[in-house]
Amino acid sequence: MIAHRRRLILFAHRGASTRAPENTLAAFDRAVRDGAGAIECDVQICAGGQPVILHDATVDRTTNGRGAVARMTLEQLRRLDAGAWFDRRFRGEPVPTLEETLEFARGRCLLNLELKSGGGARAGGTRARDSALACAVAAAMRRVGDHGPILLSSFSPATLAAARAALPRARLALLLSRSLRGLHTVHRRLRLHAVHPHLRLADPRRFATARREGLRIHVWTVNDPALIARLVALGADGLMTDDPALFRGPPPARATFPGAGRVGPTG
Ligand code: G3P
Ligand code: MG
């Protein structure tokens, strides 16, 4: 496994989401079998406040149902089929609960829970919702007990602040898609473990900034193994991919990287 040999953590983005329905136990299982050392998945709370694993605010795209996750009960969500839309072979695959996912990951892989609570006040979320999500995640972790290593991430500093309040010792990561602006302030306030920049932010200046802050750097979403050499040279600690199986096999002879010309392998 290239990523491991080069000390990059390979995160499966929503599980092995090109080979199995995203954010299901089938996708997580496939990811681990394909060599991922970590699983990234999206957590939100349903109407009853229970944390479930789903990316969108509605179930429309990834299940056979319709409606907003926040308005559906756990029982309604659990009756849905979250696999058939992807392929008939996955018919009957349920929307996972957070507890099931914690139990799945225990002893198998690092779990990166991306907290989706509406994106903080500016994006229409509320402090109450951030807090409810963070408390629900903390309660699920307590219920499961000796779960494995967990990294909580969010685009929203407000959501991460709620996570810090509910879980004072948790490892937190800030997701960034446009710039690293604000990273220093958030880190000083919340004691981040990592930054999760979009691939388009992977350049020497930005990565040096993150390094100076003492943060791990996990880049998303990388579906081209030829980019590994460049990411290693830049100092990345991990990458998220939709298809961990792509990262099997020998390192590329030459790697190209958008906007950075051609670079050689790192050995
Ligand atoms: O955690 C990285 C990535 O998952 C963030 O974007 O929309 O795929 O959850 P999204
Ligand atoms: Mg995500």
Tab-separated table of C-alpha atoms and ligand atoms in Angstrom:
chain	number	residue	atom	x	y	z
A	1	MET	CA	0.000	0.000	0.000
A	2	ILE	CA	1.691	3.156	-1.211
A	3	ALA	CA	0.077	5.511	1.236
A	4	HIS	CA	1.091	3.473	4.258
A	5	ARG	CA	4.626	2.914	3.076
A	6	ARG	CA	5.018	6.657	2.792
A	7	ARG	CA	3.407	7.183	6.178
A	8	LEU	CA	0.303	8.776	4.741
A	9	ILE	CA	-2.945	7.772	6.386
A	10	LEU	CA	-5.352	6.618	3.704
A	11	PHE	CA	-8.882	7.793	4.543
A	12	ALA	CA	-11.810	6.284	2.651
A	13	HIS	CA	-14.117	9.197	1.846
A	14	ARG	CA	-17.664	8.126	2.851
A	15	GLY	CA	-16.157	4.629	2.834
A	16	ALA	CA	-15.061	3.065	-0.448
A	17	SER	CA	-17.703	5.198	-2.086
A	18	THR	CA	-16.951	4.367	-5.715
A	19	ARG	CA	-17.335	0.625	-5.040
A	20	ALA	CA	-20.199	0.530	-2.534
A	21	PRO	CA	-22.997	2.908	-1.491
A	22	GLU	CA	-21.474	5.851	0.385
A	23	ASN	CA	-21.783	6.080	4.166
A	24	THR	CA	-22.945	2.483	4.645
A	25	LEU	CA	-21.341	-0.380	6.545
A	26	ALA	CA	-20.829	-2.085	3.166
A	27	ALA	CA	-18.713	0.874	2.010
A	28	PHE	CA	-16.779	0.894	5.278
A	29	ASP	CA	-16.126	-2.836	5.065
A	30	ARG	CA	-14.963	-2.535	1.464
A	31	ALA	CA	-12.668	0.364	2.446
A	32	VAL	CA	-10.936	-1.658	5.146
A	33	ARG	CA	-10.608	-4.656	2.822
A	34	ASP	CA	-9.074	-2.342	0.200
A	35	GLY	CA	-6.441	-1.160	2.661
A	36	ALA	CA	-7.796	2.098	4.085
A	37	GLY	CA	-6.399	2.952	7.502
A	38	ALA	CA	-9.205	5.396	8.223
A	39	ILE	CA	-12.825	5.978	7.282
A	40	GLU	CA	-14.343	9.397	6.807
A	41	CYS	CA	-18.123	9.545	7.207
A	42	ASP	CA	-20.750	12.218	7.784
A	43	VAL	CA	-22.782	12.422	10.994
A	44	GLN	CA	-26.017	14.277	11.601
A	45	ILE	CA	-28.926	13.934	13.973
A	46	CYS	CA	-32.448	12.883	13.060
A	47	ALA	CA	-35.714	14.152	14.567
A	48	GLY	CA	-35.290	12.145	17.767
A	49	GLY	CA	-31.751	13.464	18.261
A	50	GLN	CA	-30.006	10.161	17.444
A	51	PRO	CA	-26.814	10.444	15.353
A	52	VAL	CA	-26.925	8.723	11.960
A	53	ILE	CA	-24.496	8.461	9.057
A	54	LEU	CA	-25.690	10.402	6.008
A	55	HIS	CA	-24.142	13.115	3.878
A	56	ASP	CA	-27.042	15.150	2.504
A	57	ALA	CA	-29.635	17.074	4.498
A	58	THR	CA	-32.277	14.902	2.807
A	59	VAL	CA	-32.442	11.165	2.183
A	60	ASP	CA	-33.502	11.695	-1.448
A	61	ARG	CA	-30.215	10.999	-3.261
A	62	THR	CA	-28.884	8.064	-1.275
A	63	THR	CA	-31.977	6.095	-0.210
A	64	ASN	CA	-35.328	5.008	-1.606
A	65	GLY	CA	-37.111	7.583	0.569
A	66	ARG	CA	-37.747	11.300	0.490
A	67	GLY	CA	-37.513	13.969	3.137
A	68	ALA	CA	-35.260	15.899	5.469
A	69	VAL	CA	-33.130	13.831	7.850
A	70	ALA	CA	-33.781	16.337	10.637
A	71	ARG	CA	-37.543	15.698	10.355
A	72	MET	CA	-37.439	11.910	10.243
A	73	THR	CA	-37.415	9.592	13.215
A	74	LEU	CA	-34.771	6.925	13.610
A	75	GLU	CA	-37.426	4.270	12.925
A	76	GLN	CA	-38.358	5.939	9.623
A	77	LEU	CA	-34.705	6.226	8.605
A	78	ARG	CA	-33.973	2.618	9.487
A	79	ARG	CA	-36.768	1.398	7.223
A	80	LEU	CA	-35.055	2.997	4.200
A	81	ASP	CA	-32.869	1.202	1.701
A	82	ALA	CA	-29.532	3.033	1.420
A	83	GLY	CA	-27.937	0.553	-0.969
A	84	ALA	CA	-30.205	-0.217	-3.940
A	85	TRP	CA	-29.781	3.251	-5.541
A	86	PHE	CA	-26.106	2.390	-5.996
A	87	ASP	CA	-26.449	-1.199	-7.175
A	88	ARG	CA	-28.972	-4.005	-6.751
A	89	ARG	CA	-26.277	-6.047	-5.005
A	90	PHE	CA	-26.520	-3.666	-2.054
A	91	ARG	CA	-30.303	-3.824	-1.710
A	92	GLY	CA	-31.398	-3.651	1.942
A	93	GLU	CA	-28.285	-1.864	3.182
A	94	PRO	CA	-29.522	0.383	6.021
A	95	VAL	CA	-28.606	3.932	7.014
A	96	PRO	CA	-26.046	3.216	9.766
A	97	THR	CA	-26.344	4.575	13.260
A	98	LEU	CA	-23.262	6.166	14.771
A	99	GLU	CA	-23.089	3.370	17.357
A	100	GLU	CA	-22.944	0.719	14.638
A	101	THR	CA	-20.220	2.648	12.894
A	102	LEU	CA	-18.163	3.050	16.068
A	103	GLU	CA	-18.501	-0.677	16.683
A	104	PHE	CA	-17.517	-1.464	13.105
A	105	ALA	CA	-14.376	0.700	13.293
A	106	ARG	CA	-13.223	-0.612	16.665
A	107	GLY	CA	-9.977	-2.528	16.165
A	108	ARG	CA	-10.129	-1.955	12.412
A	109	CYS	CA	-9.424	1.663	11.559
A	110	LEU	CA	-9.362	5.294	12.578
A	111	LEU	CA	-12.777	6.917	12.287
A	112	ASN	CA	-13.118	10.486	11.019
A	113	LEU	CA	-16.594	11.735	11.876
A	114	GLU	CA	-17.464	14.828	9.891
A	115	LEU	CA	-20.071	16.729	11.897
A	116	LYS	CA	-22.901	18.059	9.718
A	117	SER	CA	-25.171	20.301	11.699
A	118	GLY	CA	-26.193	22.898	9.178
A	119	GLY	CA	-22.838	24.659	9.070
A	120	GLY	CA	-23.094	27.086	11.994
A	121	ALA	CA	-25.189	30.202	12.319
A	122	ARG	CA	-24.016	31.843	9.094
A	123	ALA	CA	-25.073	28.874	6.998
A	124	GLY	CA	-28.424	28.485	8.688
A	125	GLY	CA	-27.393	26.171	11.506
A	126	THR	CA	-27.893	27.095	15.122
A	127	ARG	CA	-25.844	26.878	18.270
A	128	ALA	CA	-28.509	24.603	19.739
A	129	ARG	CA	-28.219	22.233	16.801
A	130	ASP	CA	-24.406	22.212	17.000
A	131	SER	CA	-24.650	21.438	20.663
A	132	ALA	CA	-27.293	18.727	20.165
A	133	LEU	CA	-25.135	17.024	17.543
A	134	ALA	CA	-21.971	17.219	19.644
A	135	CYS	CA	-23.775	15.899	22.733
A	136	ALA	CA	-25.342	13.071	20.703
A	137	VAL	CA	-21.920	12.068	19.366
A	138	ALA	CA	-20.435	12.182	22.879
A	139	ALA	CA	-23.302	10.057	24.229
A	140	ALA	CA	-22.881	7.482	21.455
A	141	MET	CA	-19.156	7.277	22.180
A	142	ARG	CA	-19.884	6.733	25.868
A	143	ARG	CA	-22.474	4.060	25.112
A	144	VAL	CA	-20.117	2.152	22.849
A	145	GLY	CA	-17.357	2.423	25.436
A	146	ASP	CA	-13.946	1.295	24.227
A	147	HIS	CA	-14.320	2.595	20.687
A	148	GLY	CA	-11.182	3.070	18.590
A	149	PRO	CA	-9.404	6.313	17.658
A	150	ILE	CA	-11.703	9.100	16.500
A	151	LEU	CA	-11.116	12.387	14.731
A	152	LEU	CA	-14.004	14.874	14.644
A	153	SER	CA	-14.015	17.329	11.744
A	154	SER	CA	-16.204	20.139	10.489
A	155	PHE	CA	-16.198	23.099	8.123
A	156	SER	CA	-17.804	25.103	10.909
A	157	PRO	CA	-15.709	26.492	13.798
A	158	ALA	CA	-18.961	26.830	15.762
A	159	THR	CA	-19.662	23.123	15.337
A	160	LEU	CA	-16.105	22.288	16.408
A	161	ALA	CA	-16.505	24.551	19.454
A	162	ALA	CA	-19.590	22.557	20.437
A	163	ALA	CA	-17.588	19.351	19.968
A	164	ARG	CA	-14.801	20.718	22.165
A	165	ALA	CA	-17.348	21.578	24.882
A	166	ALA	CA	-18.934	18.111	24.766
A	167	LEU	CA	-15.652	16.223	24.368
A	168	PRO	CA	-12.793	18.180	25.977
A	169	ARG	CA	-10.139	15.632	24.964
A	170	ALA	CA	-11.335	14.898	21.430
A	171	ARG	CA	-9.103	15.273	18.394
A	172	LEU	CA	-10.553	17.972	16.172
A	173	ALA	CA	-9.887	18.933	12.563
A	174	LEU	CA	-10.989	22.013	10.650
A	175	LEU	CA	-12.120	21.425	7.068
A	176	LEU	CA	-11.186	24.162	4.615
A	177	SER	CA	-12.130	24.478	0.978
A	178	ARG	CA	-11.119	27.990	-0.155
A	179	SER	CA	-8.221	29.286	1.976
A	180	LEU	CA	-6.444	28.763	5.276
A	181	ARG	CA	-7.666	32.100	6.594
A	182	GLY	CA	-8.845	31.869	10.173
A	183	LEU	CA	-6.986	28.638	10.863
A	184	HIS	CA	-4.664	30.220	13.431
A	185	THR	CA	-7.544	31.735	15.413
A	186	VAL	CA	-9.573	28.523	15.417
A	187	HIS	CA	-6.524	26.498	16.430
A	188	ARG	CA	-5.676	28.862	19.293
A	189	ARG	CA	-9.234	28.647	20.578
A	190	LEU	CA	-9.964	24.954	20.077
A	191	ARG	CA	-6.569	23.189	20.097
A	192	LEU	CA	-6.945	21.448	16.757
A	193	HIS	CA	-5.225	18.197	15.923
A	194	ALA	CA	-5.377	18.566	12.151
A	195	VAL	CA	-6.440	20.647	9.218
A	196	HIS	CA	-8.328	19.052	6.314
A	197	PRO	CA	-7.740	21.209	3.227
A	198	HIS	CA	-9.254	20.614	-0.187
A	199	LEU	CA	-6.741	19.365	-2.742
A	200	ARG	CA	-6.816	22.753	-4.477
A	201	LEU	CA	-5.156	24.262	-1.376
A	202	ALA	CA	-2.186	21.875	-1.556
A	203	ASP	CA	0.760	24.200	-2.119
A	204	PRO	CA	4.062	24.825	-0.288
A	205	ARG	CA	3.059	28.143	1.276
A	206	ARG	CA	-0.230	26.941	2.739
A	207	PHE	CA	1.174	23.643	3.942
A	208	ALA	CA	4.100	25.452	5.609
A	209	THR	CA	1.540	27.598	7.436
A	210	ALA	CA	-0.291	24.522	8.716
A	211	ARG	CA	3.002	22.899	9.681
A	212	ARG	CA	4.060	25.983	11.657
A	213	GLU	CA	0.844	25.626	13.632
A	214	GLY	CA	1.894	22.064	14.437
A	215	LEU	CA	-1.118	20.581	12.682
A	216	ARG	CA	-1.472	17.299	10.824
A	217	ILE	CA	-2.568	17.792	7.229
A	218	HIS	CA	-5.140	15.461	5.641
A	219	VAL	CA	-6.070	16.408	2.079
A	220	TRP	CA	-9.413	15.678	0.362
A	221	THR	CA	-10.439	14.332	-2.092
A	222	VAL	CA	-7.594	12.597	-3.937
A	223	ASN	CA	-8.541	10.038	-6.573
A	224	ASP	CA	-5.285	10.082	-8.551
A	225	PRO	CA	-2.437	7.991	-7.100
A	226	ALA	CA	0.013	10.022	-9.205
A	227	LEU	CA	-0.484	12.890	-6.741
A	228	ILE	CA	0.978	11.005	-3.791
A	229	ALA	CA	4.595	11.969	-4.385
A	230	ARG	CA	3.739	15.643	-4.512
A	231	LEU	CA	1.575	15.470	-1.402
A	232	VAL	CA	4.319	13.688	0.513
A	233	ALA	CA	6.850	16.277	-0.641
A	234	LEU	CA	4.525	19.013	0.598
A	235	GLY	CA	4.306	17.357	4.006
A	236	ALA	CA	0.809	15.873	3.953
A	237	ASP	CA	0.055	13.308	6.640
A	238	GLY	CA	-2.974	11.757	5.010
A	239	LEU	CA	-5.295	11.834	2.064
A	240	MET	CA	-8.959	11.058	1.562
A	241	THR	CA	-10.039	9.083	-1.447
A	242	ASP	CA	-13.283	7.682	-2.806
A	243	ASP	CA	-11.427	4.533	-3.842
A	244	PRO	CA	-8.693	3.192	-1.537
A	245	ALA	CA	-8.034	0.309	-3.972
A	246	LEU	CA	-6.520	2.820	-6.398
A	247	PHE	CA	-3.642	3.273	-4.004
A	248	ARG	CA	-2.469	-0.312	-4.152
A	249	GLY	CA	0.548	-1.229	-6.233
A	250	PRO	CA	3.918	0.307	-7.057
A	251	PRO	CA	4.523	4.062	-6.781
A	252	PRO	CA	4.112	6.068	-9.981
A	253	ALA	CA	7.299	6.717	-11.977
A	254	ARG	CA	6.387	10.358	-12.529
A	255	ALA	CA	3.657	12.305	-10.828
A	256	THR	CA	1.908	15.409	-12.068
A	257	PHE	CA	0.143	17.914	-9.904
A	258	PRO	CA	-2.230	20.689	-10.938
A	259	GLY	CA	-0.400	23.996	-11.152
A	260	ALA	CA	2.875	22.604	-9.872
A	261	GLY	CA	4.462	21.079	-12.973
A	262	ARG	CA	5.915	17.599	-12.908
A	263	VAL	CA	7.513	16.154	-9.848
A	264	GLY	CA	9.335	12.919	-9.252
A	265	PRO	CA	8.502	10.199	-6.765
A	266	THR	CA	9.744	10.611	-3.231
A	267	GLY	CA	11.348	7.175	-3.100
B	1	G3P	O1	-14.172	15.420	5.025
B	1	G3P	C1	-13.898	15.763	3.708
B	1	G3P	C2	-15.140	15.852	2.871
B	1	G3P	O2	-15.995	14.809	3.232
B	1	G3P	C3	-15.857	17.155	3.010
B	1	G3P	O3	-16.876	17.314	2.091
B	1	G3P	O4	-19.169	17.256	1.263
B	1	G3P	O5	-17.747	15.246	1.015
B	1	G3P	O6	-18.605	15.897	3.252
B	1	G3P	P1	-18.153	16.380	1.913
B	2	MG	MG	-17.619	14.422	4.541
